[in-house]
């Protein structure tokens, strides 16, 4: 089956649009980080990578730029746990992933949030 040039153009446009549309993120602590929180954090420092990071960071994101992001107040302390959130970016500046940092006594853990 051969596609017409118009169909090829439409499919290409839809694929490019899918990478522009970015969703909210659901974290393991039941907090949802909406894209508006990520956008509000655009003025925060964008770190180039995690070369000197104390957190055990997956290799997948170690060399990608990242920044701390704002979160709803109710997501900063859940129960007796304290959290912060980070956005990791692709080189084209689109959001690659969102991560929640768990502050546990004498340690930190970083966990990926899922798109919703």
GROMACS .gro file of N, CA and C in nm, residues 47-52 62-66:
model
   33
   47UNK      N    1   2.110   2.246   3.547
   47UNK     CA    2   2.240   2.181   3.566
   47UNK      C    3   2.272   2.097   3.442
   48UNK      N    4   2.396   2.102   3.393
   48UNK     CA    5   2.429   2.034   3.268
   48UNK      C    6   2.427   1.881   3.277
   49UNK      N    7   2.457   1.827   3.393
   49UNK     CA    8   2.461   1.681   3.410
   49UNK      C    9   2.470   1.650   3.559
   50UNK      N   10   2.498   1.527   3.593
   50UNK     CA   11   2.506   1.487   3.734
   50UNK      C   12   2.643   1.429   3.768
   51UNK      N   13   2.747   1.485   3.711
   51UNK     CA   14   2.881   1.433   3.734
   51UNK      C   15   2.918   1.426   3.882
   52UNK      N   16   2.879   1.526   3.959
   52UNK     CA   17   2.917   1.529   4.101
   52UNK      C   18   2.796   1.511   4.192
   62UNK      N   19   2.211   1.030   3.373
   62UNK     CA   20   2.332   1.087   3.433
   62UNK      C   21   2.391   1.203   3.353
   63UNK      N   22   2.384   1.197   3.222
   63UNK     CA   23   2.446   1.299   3.138
   63UNK      C   24   2.346   1.398   3.079
   64UNK      N   25   2.222   1.394   3.127
   64UNK     CA   26   2.120   1.486   3.076
   64UNK      C   27   2.105   1.606   3.169
   65UNK      N   28   2.070   1.723   3.113
   65UNK     CA   29   2.048   1.841   3.197
   65UNK      C   30   1.923   1.823   3.284
   66UNK      N   31   1.924   1.889   3.401
   66UNK     CA   32   1.813   1.875   3.495
   66UNK      C   33   1.800   2.001   3.579
   0.00000   0.00000   0.00000
